Amino acid sequence: MTTTLEEAPPRRPLTMTAPRLPGWAPVLVGVLAVCGSGLLALLAGWGAVAVFALAVLGFLVALPLWSLAVEGQRSATDRLMTSLVWTASGVAVVPLAWLVLTVVRHGLPEVNASFLTFDMRNVVGDQQGGIYHAIIGTLLVTLAAAAISVPIGLFCAIYLVEYGKGKRLARWVTFLVDVMTGIPSIVAGLFALALFVLLFGPEIRLGFGGSVALSLLMVPIVVRSTEEMLRLVPDDLREASYALGVPKWRTIVKVVLPTSLGGIITGVMLATARVIGETAPLLVVAGKTDSVNVNLFGERMTTLPVYIYYQFTQPGTVPFDAPPGTEAPGIARAWGAALVLIAIVMALNLVARLVGRIFAPGTNQKKG
Amino acid sequence: MARSIDVSDLDIYYGDFLAVQGVNLTVRARSVTAFIGPSGCGKSTMLRSLNRMHEVIPGARVEGKVMVDGQSLYDPSIDPVAVRRQIGMVFQRPNPFPTMSIYDNVLAGNRLNSRRMKKAEADDVVERSLRRANLWAEVKDRLGRPGMGLSGGQQQRLCIARAIAVEPQVLLMDEPCSALDPISTSAIEDLIHELKADYTIVIVTHNMQQAARVSDDTGFFNLKAAGQPGHLVEFNATRKMFSNPDNAATEAYISGRFG
Amino acid sequence: MTTTTEAEPQPRPATGRGDRVFQGLATAAGITILAALAAVFVFLAIEGVPGIGKPASSYRPLESFWPYVGRLLFGTVLAALVALVIAAPFALGIALFISHYAPRALAVPVAYVVDLLAAVPSVVFGLWGARVLGPHLVPVHAWLDEHAGWLPFFAGPGSVTGKTVLTAGTVLAIMILPIITAICREVFVQAPRLDEEAALALGATRWEMVRLSVFPYARSGIVSAVMLGLGRALGETMAVAMVLSASPVYTLNLISSTNPATIASNIASSFQEATPDKLAVLIATGLVLFVFTFAVNFAARAVVARSEQRLRR
């Protein structure tokens, strides 16, 4: 850049141009990295994963080095960190995609009308068995857990937001609810087991015990999400209601709760989705059975996750005349059940998000 | 140590939204240039396009030319990071780094540029910058204390010290006094007067008296209508602007008939 | 109950009967939470404490409780730490990506994908880890054995089934990734815009901006996020139970087929054949796990609470 300077020469030159890599530099390095590692892989006979890993590594080394040579250390660091951050996010997508694809690929051939409507009673070897009893068990146990958790969670959140402000008890409850979210699920199961064993003797196993264990895991989630939603309700609304002479409890029931209803439902559904996949507590306290049981308060009750676990641990043997590569019948059933379970969980999540979006509190009242 | 800035036919976009349209002006070296106008007219956006800070917002871009001493600011060879080192900025609300001491705040920019700095040299930079910012006398005994412990006006002067510690050529100020009380404001205005001996200063202000007090040239920005892009109505010497403006809209605004 | 609120402006004294009943219900629900936590501890103690002094046969192949639970606790911590070492850098990277690096069109889907990861049931992770990931990691085991065997962690011999602590740790890492990412993302987003601009205006590169004005705010948030992830990993049962083939040993070796079990996985896999004595022992180990995770979570939440107070100031 040559320009005529009218004013006196400055004390320090104006350096706004730093040597920079061209905009296509990352692309070039990327292409080179892929080609280079591909070539190496051809020579050494590696698989696609190795090629990919090597290409990423090559990119992570080459681009910062080039930048260091041209742009200096600060830009090189910046480029390295940017590449790392992008890489981390790219890699994060891999497990979910891999897992979902695997489950669909192995599970889909299993899932049919018989699979969904048969139970496992008297099923031997690769006879048609099903998950009907497990679906029933899952629904009953989870519904019962929700029936316990929602009232407690809802009232607890109301206490924290509407009554507890500044009280020591409320501070403790808030803190312990947070701690409770971290209780290992198996501990919740053992707790329920210990409780019912103490009440009814050592051999007791029942679906309701599973519900108690699950609600221990569910309550803190419901409290947290409900609390958040209640806090979003603007105080103006409450005050407007008080000003009309409405008592506090009616204000909560008629004004506060309806305003945040959508968010509360979303929170409850997400909490349900979270506990519906729990295995460990049910394994411990609800036990396992091969037939349908609709009585929460008596006898063992199988749920879908427990079903998957037992099919996995006791898969049976592959029939000797089956084509090579056939999976043991139990494993195949486990994949099928896993697909159904994931579908239920994802559906719950999706509906929850939809509900949340439909009922989203109007942003117009939040802005002052 | 000071630079002139030529802006020609500058359009500034946020995504598809044209925020500022067709600006032509020249900021003289070693002078104070003020941008005034009603809120939302794009004067802060304009200011931020002078050191490529508006790019921080995703989707923001410009068309047109900004020449700093003959170099085009938006040339592909220009490094925006280097630009910001040369063209310092002071923000609406004082924003010292909350986890740093006063001393470290002043040195924050220098530490980025050169990894190693001798203690004596660093002390020197801190003292010089704080003296330039008229803050030295007030904080010299507590340089190790956090910058957030100062009063608002002191914090803002600390931010000015931080900006001039890297020895920029131009200083951009985005309503630097809008969060301050009158006494702190007048301290900052005095400081601006002193700084213009060495720096080219561009200041955005809501306060027309302030523009009249501190600036040599003034640009008046306005919206043609709500939803329309902002544009530069008039750019003139401050004295002329406030006594006998060329444009009727300017006169209306300055005499308080709107805005 | 109603007398302690003189500081708070009440619309009017809560004297109506409806009000008193409603407030009573709400307070009772709050107290239920405290009671439930206490009950967990009490009932586990009642059923579990006898498990500490059972006949030696209950602790096979060991002879008394403390060595038994010691090996399990060791395995628990080892697997959780492996998970943390893998997950934490990724979680930080993804959180930064979502909060500061990604174009908006990418940030939302990536955040969604990570959230979905949290929705996958642990038993499905276990199935996938044991049947798919493990076998795929066998070459990695062999490679580590060959090239990093001088480290005690990779002393080998590399497992040929992939049923190792390394595989279990990888599955755990995937499982705790969402919680660490979510919390980090939240604290990164809260870093004040004004500070970020201050850094940029001084001529900081993006990474320098993050270091200068995002990390100082986020430090305690990151610490607690990592600790909460640790808590999750410590208590996770199914994935570990399905992936590991366990034996009661102390070993740092991550890639051999001789692995320590974790407390949770040991309960799940020994439970079915447990005698009443053994059951008491298992519950006692559960009590140990509860106390341990409680301590970790308690510490993590305390860090958060303290930093929240500091930032509010």
CSV table of N, CA and C in Angstrom, one decimal, chain A residues 74 77-78 81-82 85-86 88-89 91-92 95-96 98-99 102 152 155-156 159 163 167 169 173 175-176 178-184 186-187 190-191 194-195 197-198 205 216 219 242 247-249 253 274 277 279-280 283-284 305 309-310 312 327 331 335 341-342 345-346 349-350 353, chain C residues 1 4-5 11 18-19 22-23 25-27 29-30 33-34 37 39-40 43-44 46-47 90 93-94 97 101 103 106 112-113 116-117 119 121 123-125 127-128 130-133 136 174 203 205-208 232 235 237-238 242 264 267-268 271-272 286 290 293-294 297-298 301-302:
chain,number,residue,atom,x,y,z
A,74,ARG,N,0.3,-16.2,18.5
A,74,ARG,CA,-1.1,-15.9,19.1
A,74,ARG,C,-2.1,-16.5,18.1
A,77,THR,N,-2.1,-20.3,18.3
A,77,THR,CA,-2.9,-20.8,19.4
A,77,THR,C,-4.4,-20.7,19.2
A,78,ASP,N,-4.8,-19.6,18.7
A,78,ASP,CA,-6.2,-19.3,18.4
A,78,ASP,C,-6.7,-20.4,17.4
A,81,MET,N,-7.0,-23.8,19.1
A,81,MET,CA,-8.2,-24.0,20.0
A,81,MET,C,-9.5,-24.1,19.2
A,82,THR,N,-9.6,-23.2,18.2
A,82,THR,CA,-10.8,-23.3,17.3
A,82,THR,C,-10.9,-24.7,16.7
A,85,VAL,N,-12.0,-27.2,19.4
A,85,VAL,CA,-13.4,-27.0,19.8
A,85,VAL,C,-14.4,-27.6,18.7
A,86,TRP,N,-14.0,-27.3,17.5
A,86,TRP,CA,-14.9,-27.9,16.4
A,86,TRP,C,-14.8,-29.4,16.4
A,88,ALA,N,-14.1,-31.5,18.9
A,88,ALA,CA,-14.8,-32.0,20.0
A,88,ALA,C,-16.3,-32.1,19.7
A,89,SER,N,-16.8,-31.1,19.1
A,89,SER,CA,-18.3,-31.1,18.9
A,89,SER,C,-18.6,-32.1,17.8
A,91,VAL,N,-17.0,-34.8,17.1
A,91,VAL,CA,-16.9,-36.2,17.6
A,91,VAL,C,-18.1,-36.5,18.5
A,92,ALA,N,-18.6,-35.5,19.2
A,92,ALA,CA,-19.7,-35.7,20.1
A,92,ALA,C,-20.9,-36.3,19.4
A,95,PRO,N,-21.2,-40.8,19.0
A,95,PRO,CA,-21.8,-41.9,19.7
A,95,PRO,C,-23.3,-42.0,19.6
A,96,LEU,N,-24.0,-40.8,19.6
A,96,LEU,CA,-25.4,-40.9,19.5
A,96,LEU,C,-25.9,-41.5,18.2
A,98,TRP,N,-24.1,-43.4,16.2
A,98,TRP,CA,-23.7,-44.8,16.1
A,98,TRP,C,-24.7,-45.7,16.9
A,99,LEU,N,-25.0,-45.2,18.1
A,99,LEU,CA,-25.9,-46.0,19.0
A,99,LEU,C,-27.3,-46.1,18.4
A,102,THR,N,-27.2,-48.4,15.4
A,102,THR,CA,-27.1,-49.8,15.8
A,102,THR,C,-28.4,-50.4,16.3
A,152,ILE,N,-45.9,-34.3,45.3
A,152,ILE,CA,-44.9,-33.8,46.2
A,152,ILE,C,-44.0,-32.8,45.6
A,155,PHE,N,-46.0,-29.4,45.1
A,155,PHE,CA,-46.2,-28.6,46.3
A,155,PHE,C,-44.8,-28.1,46.9
A,156,CYS,N,-43.8,-29.0,46.7
A,156,CYS,CA,-42.5,-28.6,47.2
A,156,CYS,C,-42.0,-27.3,46.5
A,159,TYR,N,-43.9,-24.4,47.7
A,159,TYR,CA,-43.4,-23.9,48.9
A,159,TYR,C,-42.1,-23.1,48.7
A,163,TYR,N,-43.8,-19.6,49.4
A,163,TYR,CA,-43.9,-19.5,50.9
A,163,TYR,C,-42.5,-19.4,51.5
A,167,LYS,N,-36.4,-18.3,54.0
A,167,LYS,CA,-36.4,-19.1,55.2
A,167,LYS,C,-35.3,-20.1,55.2
A,169,LEU,N,-35.4,-23.2,56.2
A,169,LEU,CA,-35.8,-24.5,55.7
A,169,LEU,C,-35.8,-24.5,54.2
A,173,VAL,N,-33.9,-27.1,51.8
A,173,VAL,CA,-34.6,-27.9,50.8
A,173,VAL,C,-34.0,-27.7,49.4
A,175,PHE,N,-31.1,-26.8,48.6
A,175,PHE,CA,-29.8,-27.4,48.5
A,175,PHE,C,-29.9,-28.9,48.4
A,176,LEU,N,-30.7,-29.5,49.2
A,176,LEU,CA,-30.8,-31.0,49.3
A,176,LEU,C,-31.5,-31.5,48.0
A,178,ASP,N,-31.0,-30.4,45.1
A,178,ASP,CA,-29.9,-30.5,44.2
A,178,ASP,C,-29.0,-31.7,44.5
A,179,VAL,N,-28.8,-31.9,45.8
A,179,VAL,CA,-27.9,-33.1,46.1
A,179,VAL,C,-28.7,-34.4,45.7
A,180,MET,N,-30.0,-34.3,45.9
A,180,MET,CA,-30.8,-35.5,45.6
A,180,MET,C,-30.7,-35.9,44.2
A,181,THR,N,-30.6,-34.9,43.3
A,181,THR,CA,-30.5,-35.3,41.8
A,181,THR,C,-29.3,-36.2,41.6
A,182,GLY,N,-28.3,-36.2,42.5
A,182,GLY,CA,-27.1,-37.0,42.3
A,182,GLY,C,-27.1,-38.3,43.0
A,183,ILE,N,-28.3,-38.7,43.6
A,183,ILE,CA,-28.3,-40.0,44.2
A,183,ILE,C,-28.2,-41.1,43.2
A,184,PRO,N,-27.3,-42.1,43.3
A,184,PRO,CA,-27.2,-43.2,42.3
A,184,PRO,C,-28.5,-43.9,42.3
A,186,ILE,N,-29.2,-47.0,41.8
A,186,ILE,CA,-29.2,-48.3,42.5
A,186,ILE,C,-29.4,-48.1,44.0
A,187,VAL,N,-28.9,-46.9,44.6
A,187,VAL,CA,-29.1,-46.6,46.0
A,187,VAL,C,-30.6,-46.4,46.2
A,190,LEU,N,-32.1,-49.8,46.5
A,190,LEU,CA,-31.7,-50.5,47.7
A,190,LEU,C,-32.6,-49.9,48.9
A,191,PHE,N,-32.8,-48.6,48.8
A,191,PHE,CA,-33.6,-47.9,49.8
A,191,PHE,C,-35.0,-48.5,49.8
A,194,ALA,N,-34.9,-52.0,51.2
A,194,ALA,CA,-34.7,-52.0,52.6
A,194,ALA,C,-36.0,-51.7,53.3
A,195,LEU,N,-36.7,-50.7,52.8
A,195,LEU,CA,-37.9,-50.3,53.4
A,195,LEU,C,-39.0,-51.4,53.4
A,197,VAL,N,-38.5,-54.6,52.7
A,197,VAL,CA,-38.0,-55.8,53.5
A,197,VAL,C,-38.3,-55.7,54.9
A,198,LEU,N,-38.1,-54.5,55.4
A,198,LEU,CA,-38.3,-54.2,56.8
A,198,LEU,C,-39.8,-54.4,57.2
A,205,ARG,N,-40.9,-58.8,46.8
A,205,ARG,CA,-40.5,-58.0,45.6
A,205,ARG,C,-41.9,-57.5,45.0
A,216,LEU,N,-38.2,-41.4,44.1
A,216,LEU,CA,-37.0,-40.7,44.8
A,216,LEU,C,-36.1,-40.1,43.8
A,219,VAL,N,-38.6,-37.0,42.0
A,219,VAL,CA,-39.1,-35.8,42.7
A,219,VAL,C,-38.1,-34.6,42.5
A,242,TYR,N,-53.7,-10.2,44.3
A,242,TYR,CA,-53.8,-9.8,45.6
A,242,TYR,C,-54.7,-8.5,45.7
A,247,PRO,N,-57.3,-14.4,48.1
A,247,PRO,CA,-56.3,-14.9,49.0
A,247,PRO,C,-55.2,-15.6,48.3
A,248,LYS,N,-54.1,-15.7,49.0
A,248,LYS,CA,-52.9,-16.2,48.4
A,248,LYS,C,-53.0,-17.6,47.7
A,249,TRP,N,-53.7,-18.5,48.4
A,249,TRP,CA,-53.7,-19.8,47.9
A,249,TRP,C,-54.5,-19.9,46.6
A,253,VAL,N,-53.4,-21.0,42.8
A,253,VAL,CA,-54.2,-22.1,42.0
A,253,VAL,C,-54.7,-21.5,40.8
A,274,ARG,N,-37.0,-39.5,31.9
A,274,ARG,CA,-35.7,-39.8,32.5
A,274,ARG,C,-35.8,-41.1,33.4
A,277,GLY,N,-36.5,-45.1,31.8
A,277,GLY,CA,-35.4,-46.0,31.3
A,277,GLY,C,-34.5,-46.5,32.5
A,279,THR,N,-33.0,-48.8,35.2
A,279,THR,CA,-33.0,-50.3,35.3
A,279,THR,C,-32.7,-50.7,36.7
A,280,ALA,N,-31.6,-50.2,37.3
A,280,ALA,CA,-31.0,-50.7,38.5
A,280,ALA,C,-32.0,-50.8,39.6
A,283,LEU,N,-34.5,-53.6,39.0
A,283,LEU,CA,-33.8,-54.9,39.1
A,283,LEU,C,-33.8,-55.4,40.5
A,284,VAL,N,-33.6,-54.4,41.4
A,284,VAL,CA,-33.4,-54.8,42.8
A,284,VAL,C,-34.7,-55.0,43.5
A,305,PRO,N,-36.5,-52.1,30.8
A,305,PRO,CA,-35.1,-52.1,31.0
A,305,PRO,C,-34.6,-53.4,31.7
A,309,TYR,N,-32.0,-56.2,30.3
A,309,TYR,CA,-30.8,-56.7,31.0
A,309,TYR,C,-30.8,-58.2,31.1
A,310,TYR,N,-32.0,-58.8,31.4
A,310,TYR,CA,-32.0,-60.3,31.6
A,310,TYR,C,-31.8,-61.0,30.3
A,312,PHE,N,-30.0,-59.9,28.0
A,312,PHE,CA,-28.6,-59.8,27.7
A,312,PHE,C,-27.8,-60.7,28.5
A,327,GLU,N,-27.4,-63.9,16.0
A,327,GLU,CA,-27.3,-63.6,17.4
A,327,GLU,C,-28.1,-64.5,18.2
A,331,ILE,N,-30.2,-61.9,22.9
A,331,ILE,CA,-29.6,-60.7,22.4
A,331,ILE,C,-30.5,-60.0,21.4
A,335,TRP,N,-32.2,-56.2,21.7
A,335,TRP,CA,-32.1,-55.1,20.8
A,335,TRP,C,-33.5,-54.6,20.4
A,341,LEU,N,-37.9,-49.2,23.8
A,341,LEU,CA,-37.6,-48.3,24.9
A,341,LEU,C,-37.2,-46.9,24.4
A,342,ILE,N,-36.2,-46.9,23.5
A,342,ILE,CA,-35.7,-45.6,23.0
A,342,ILE,C,-36.8,-44.9,22.3
A,345,VAL,N,-38.9,-43.3,25.0
A,345,VAL,CA,-38.3,-42.1,25.6
A,345,VAL,C,-38.2,-40.9,24.7
A,346,MET,N,-37.8,-41.2,23.4
A,346,MET,CA,-37.7,-40.1,22.5
A,346,MET,C,-39.0,-39.4,22.2
A,349,ASN,N,-39.8,-37.2,25.1
A,349,ASN,CA,-39.0,-36.0,25.0
A,349,ASN,C,-39.6,-35.0,24.0
A,350,LEU,N,-39.9,-35.6,22.8
A,350,LEU,CA,-40.4,-34.8,21.7
A,350,LEU,C,-41.7,-34.1,22.1
A,353,ARG,N,-41.2,-31.4,24.5
A,353,ARG,CA,-40.7,-30.1,23.9
A,353,ARG,C,-41.8,-29.4,23.2
C,1,MET,N,-45.2,-21.0,62.1
C,1,MET,CA,-44.7,-20.9,60.7
C,1,MET,C,-44.9,-19.6,60.1
C,4,THR,N,-42.5,-16.0,61.1
C,4,THR,CA,-41.1,-15.7,60.8
C,4,THR,C,-41.0,-14.8,59.6
C,5,THR,N,-42.1,-14.3,59.1
C,5,THR,CA,-41.9,-13.6,57.8
C,5,THR,C,-42.2,-12.1,57.9
C,11,PRO,N,-49.3,-9.7,51.1
C,11,PRO,CA,-50.4,-9.0,50.6
C,11,PRO,C,-51.4,-8.7,51.8
C,18,GLY,N,-58.3,-21.7,54.0
C,18,GLY,CA,-57.7,-22.2,52.8
C,18,GLY,C,-56.2,-21.9,52.8
C,19,ASP,N,-55.8,-20.7,53.1
C,19,ASP,CA,-54.4,-20.3,53.1
C,19,ASP,C,-53.6,-21.2,54.0
C,22,PHE,N,-53.3,-24.7,52.6
C,22,PHE,CA,-52.4,-24.8,51.5
C,22,PHE,C,-51.0,-24.6,51.8
C,23,GLN,N,-50.7,-23.6,52.7
C,23,GLN,CA,-49.3,-23.4,53.1
C,23,GLN,C,-48.8,-24.7,53.9
C,25,LEU,N,-49.7,-27.8,53.4
C,25,LEU,CA,-49.4,-28.8,52.4
C,25,LEU,C,-48.1,-28.5,51.7
C,26,ALA,N,-47.9,-27.3,51.3
C,26,ALA,CA,-46.6,-26.9,50.6
C,26,ALA,C,-45.4,-27.2,51.5
C,27,THR,N,-45.5,-26.7,52.8
C,27,THR,CA,-44.4,-26.9,53.7
C,27,THR,C,-44.2,-28.4,54.0
C,29,ALA,N,-44.7,-30.8,51.9
C,29,ALA,CA,-44.0,-31.4,50.8
C,29,ALA,C,-42.5,-31.1,50.9
C,30,GLY,N,-42.2,-29.8,51.3
C,30,GLY,CA,-40.7,-29.5,51.5
C,30,GLY,C,-40.1,-30.4,52.5
C,33,ILE,N,-39.1,-33.9,51.5
C,33,ILE,CA,-37.8,-34.1,50.8
C,33,ILE,C,-36.7,-34.4,51.8
C,34,LEU,N,-36.7,-33.6,52.9
C,34,LEU,CA,-35.7,-33.8,53.9
C,34,LEU,C,-35.9,-35.2,54.5
C,37,LEU,N,-34.6,-38.0,52.3
C,37,LEU,CA,-33.2,-38.2,52.3
C,37,LEU,C,-32.7,-38.9,53.6
C,39,ALA,N,-34.6,-40.8,55.4
C,39,ALA,CA,-35.0,-42.2,55.4
C,39,ALA,C,-34.1,-43.1,54.5
C,40,VAL,N,-33.6,-42.5,53.4
C,40,VAL,CA,-32.7,-43.3,52.6
C,40,VAL,C,-31.5,-43.8,53.5
C,43,PHE,N,-32.8,-46.3,56.5
C,43,PHE,CA,-33.2,-47.6,56.1
C,43,PHE,C,-32.0,-48.4,55.5
C,44,LEU,N,-31.1,-47.7,54.8
C,44,LEU,CA,-29.9,-48.4,54.3
C,44,LEU,C,-29.1,-48.8,55.5
C,46,ILE,N,-30.1,-49.5,58.6
C,46,ILE,CA,-30.8,-50.6,59.4
C,46,ILE,C,-30.5,-51.9,58.7
C,47,GLU,N,-30.7,-51.9,57.4
C,47,GLU,CA,-30.5,-53.2,56.7
C,47,GLU,C,-29.1,-53.5,56.3
C,90,PHE,N,-13.9,-33.0,26.2
C,90,PHE,CA,-14.9,-32.9,25.2
C,90,PHE,C,-16.0,-32.0,25.6
C,93,GLY,N,-15.0,-28.5,25.4
C,93,GLY,CA,-15.0,-28.0,24.0
C,93,GLY,C,-16.4,-27.8,23.4
C,94,ILE,N,-17.3,-28.8,23.7
C,94,ILE,CA,-18.6,-28.7,23.1
C,94,ILE,C,-19.3,-27.5,23.7
C,97,PHE,N,-18.1,-24.5,22.1
C,97,PHE,CA,-18.6,-24.5,20.7
C,97,PHE,C,-20.0,-23.9,20.7
C,101,TYR,N,-18.4,-20.4,19.8
C,101,TYR,CA,-17.7,-20.7,18.5
C,101,TYR,C,-18.7,-21.0,17.3
C,103,PRO,N,-21.5,-21.2,14.6
C,103,PRO,CA,-22.6,-20.3,13.9
C,103,PRO,C,-23.9,-20.8,14.5
C,106,LEU,N,-25.7,-24.0,13.7
C,106,LEU,CA,-25.1,-25.3,14.2
C,106,LEU,C,-25.2,-25.4,15.7
C,112,TYR,N,-28.8,-29.9,21.0
C,112,TYR,CA,-29.9,-30.8,21.0
C,112,TYR,C,-29.4,-32.2,21.0
C,113,VAL,N,-28.5,-32.5,20.2
C,113,VAL,CA,-27.9,-33.9,20.1
C,113,VAL,C,-27.3,-34.3,21.5
C,116,LEU,N,-30.0,-35.1,23.8
C,116,LEU,CA,-30.7,-36.4,23.5
C,116,LEU,C,-29.8,-37.5,24.1
C,117,LEU,N,-28.6,-37.3,24.1
C,117,LEU,CA,-27.7,-38.3,24.6
C,117,LEU,C,-28.0,-38.6,26.1
C,119,ALA,N,-30.9,-38.6,27.2
C,119,ALA,CA,-32.2,-39.3,27.3
C,119,ALA,C,-32.1,-40.8,27.0
C,121,PRO,N,-31.6,-44.5,27.7
C,121,PRO,CA,-31.5,-45.2,29.0
C,121,PRO,C,-30.2,-45.9,29.2
C,123,VAL,N,-29.4,-48.8,30.3
C,123,VAL,CA,-29.3,-50.2,29.9
C,123,VAL,C,-29.1,-50.3,28.4
C,124,VAL,N,-29.5,-49.3,27.6
C,124,VAL,CA,-29.2,-49.4,26.2
C,124,VAL,C,-27.8,-49.0,26.0
C,125,PHE,N,-27.3,-48.1,26.8
C,125,PHE,CA,-25.8,-47.8,26.7
C,125,PHE,C,-25.0,-49.1,27.0
C,127,LEU,N,-25.9,-52.2,26.7
C,127,LEU,CA,-26.1,-53.2,25.6
C,127,LEU,C,-25.1,-52.8,24.5
C,128,TRP,N,-25.2,-51.6,24.1
C,128,TRP,CA,-24.4,-51.1,23.0
C,128,TRP,C,-22.9,-51.2,23.4
C,130,ALA,N,-21.4,-53.2,25.5
C,130,ALA,CA,-20.9,-54.6,25.6
C,130,ALA,C,-20.9,-55.3,24.2
C,131,ARG,N,-21.9,-55.0,23.4
C,131,ARG,CA,-22.0,-55.7,22.1
C,131,ARG,C,-21.3,-55.1,21.0
C,132,VAL,N,-21.2,-53.7,21.0
C,132,VAL,CA,-20.8,-53.0,19.8
C,132,VAL,C,-19.5,-52.3,20.1
C,133,LEU,N,-19.5,-51.4,21.1
C,133,LEU,CA,-18.3,-50.5,21.3
C,133,LEU,C,-17.1,-51.4,21.8
C,136,HIS,N,-15.3,-53.2,19.1
C,136,HIS,CA,-14.7,-52.2,18.2
C,136,HIS,C,-13.5,-51.6,18.8
C,174,ILE,N,-19.5,-41.1,27.8
C,174,ILE,CA,-20.5,-40.7,26.9
C,174,ILE,C,-21.8,-40.3,27.7
C,203,GLY,N,-7.7,-6.0,21.3
C,203,GLY,CA,-7.0,-6.8,20.3
C,203,GLY,C,-6.7,-8.2,20.7
C,205,THR,N,-7.4,-12.2,20.4
C,205,THR,CA,-8.0,-13.2,19.5
C,205,THR,C,-9.2,-13.8,20.3
C,206,ARG,N,-9.9,-14.7,19.5
C,206,ARG,CA,-11.1,-15.2,20.2
C,206,ARG,C,-10.7,-16.1,21.4
C,207,TRP,N,-9.7,-16.9,21.2
C,207,TRP,CA,-9.3,-17.7,22.3
C,207,TRP,C,-8.8,-16.9,23.5
C,208,GLU,N,-8.1,-15.8,23.2
C,208,GLU,CA,-7.6,-14.9,24.3
C,208,GLU,C,-8.8,-14.3,25.0
C,232,ARG,N,-22.3,-38.7,38.9
C,232,ARG,CA,-23.0,-39.5,38.0
C,232,ARG,C,-22.3,-40.8,37.7
C,235,GLY,N,-22.1,-43.5,40.4
C,235,GLY,CA,-23.3,-44.2,40.8
C,235,GLY,C,-23.9,-45.0,39.6
C,237,THR,N,-24.8,-47.8,37.2
C,237,THR,CA,-24.9,-49.2,37.4
C,237,THR,C,-24.8,-50.0,36.2
C,238,MET,N,-25.9,-49.9,35.4
C,238,MET,CA,-26.1,-50.9,34.3
C,238,MET,C,-25.0,-51.0,33.3
C,242,MET,N,-22.9,-54.4,32.6
C,242,MET,CA,-23.0,-55.1,31.4
C,242,MET,C,-21.7,-55.1,30.6
C,264,ALA,N,-21.7,-50.3,42.4
C,264,ALA,CA,-23.1,-50.4,41.8
C,264,ALA,C,-23.2,-51.7,40.9
C,267,ILE,N,-23.5,-54.8,42.8
C,267,ILE,CA,-24.8,-55.1,43.4
C,267,ILE,C,-25.7,-55.7,42.3
C,268,ALA,N,-25.7,-55.1,41.2
C,268,ALA,CA,-26.6,-55.5,40.1
C,268,ALA,C,-26.3,-57.0,39.7
C,271,PHE,N,-26.8,-59.6,42.7
C,271,PHE,CA,-28.1,-59.5,43.5
C,271,PHE,C,-29.0,-60.8,43.3
C,272,GLN,N,-29.0,-61.3,42.1
C,272,GLN,CA,-30.0,-62.3,41.8
C,272,GLN,C,-29.7,-63.6,42.6
C,286,GLY,N,-23.9,-50.6,49.3
C,286,GLY,CA,-24.7,-49.5,48.7
C,286,GLY,C,-24.7,-48.3,49.6
C,290,PHE,N,-23.6,-44.6,48.7
C,290,PHE,CA,-24.5,-43.4,49.0
C,290,PHE,C,-23.7,-42.3,49.7
C,293,THR,N,-21.0,-40.7,47.2
C,293,THR,CA,-21.6,-39.8,46.2
C,293,THR,C,-22.2,-38.6,46.8
C,294,PHE,N,-22.9,-38.8,48.0
C,294,PHE,CA,-23.5,-37.7,48.7
C,294,PHE,C,-22.4,-36.7,49.0
C,297,ASN,N,-21.4,-34.9,45.7
C,297,ASN,CA,-22.4,-34.0,45.2
C,297,ASN,C,-22.5,-32.8,46.2
C,298,PHE,N,-22.5,-33.1,47.5
C,298,PHE,CA,-22.6,-32.0,48.4
C,298,PHE,C,-21.5,-31.0,48.2
C,301,ARG,N,-22.2,-29.0,44.9
C,301,ARG,CA,-23.2,-28.0,45.1
C,301,ARG,C,-22.8,-26.9,46.0
C,302,ALA,N,-22.0,-27.2,47.0
C,302,ALA,CA,-21.5,-26.1,47.8
C,302,ALA,C,-20.6,-25.1,47.0
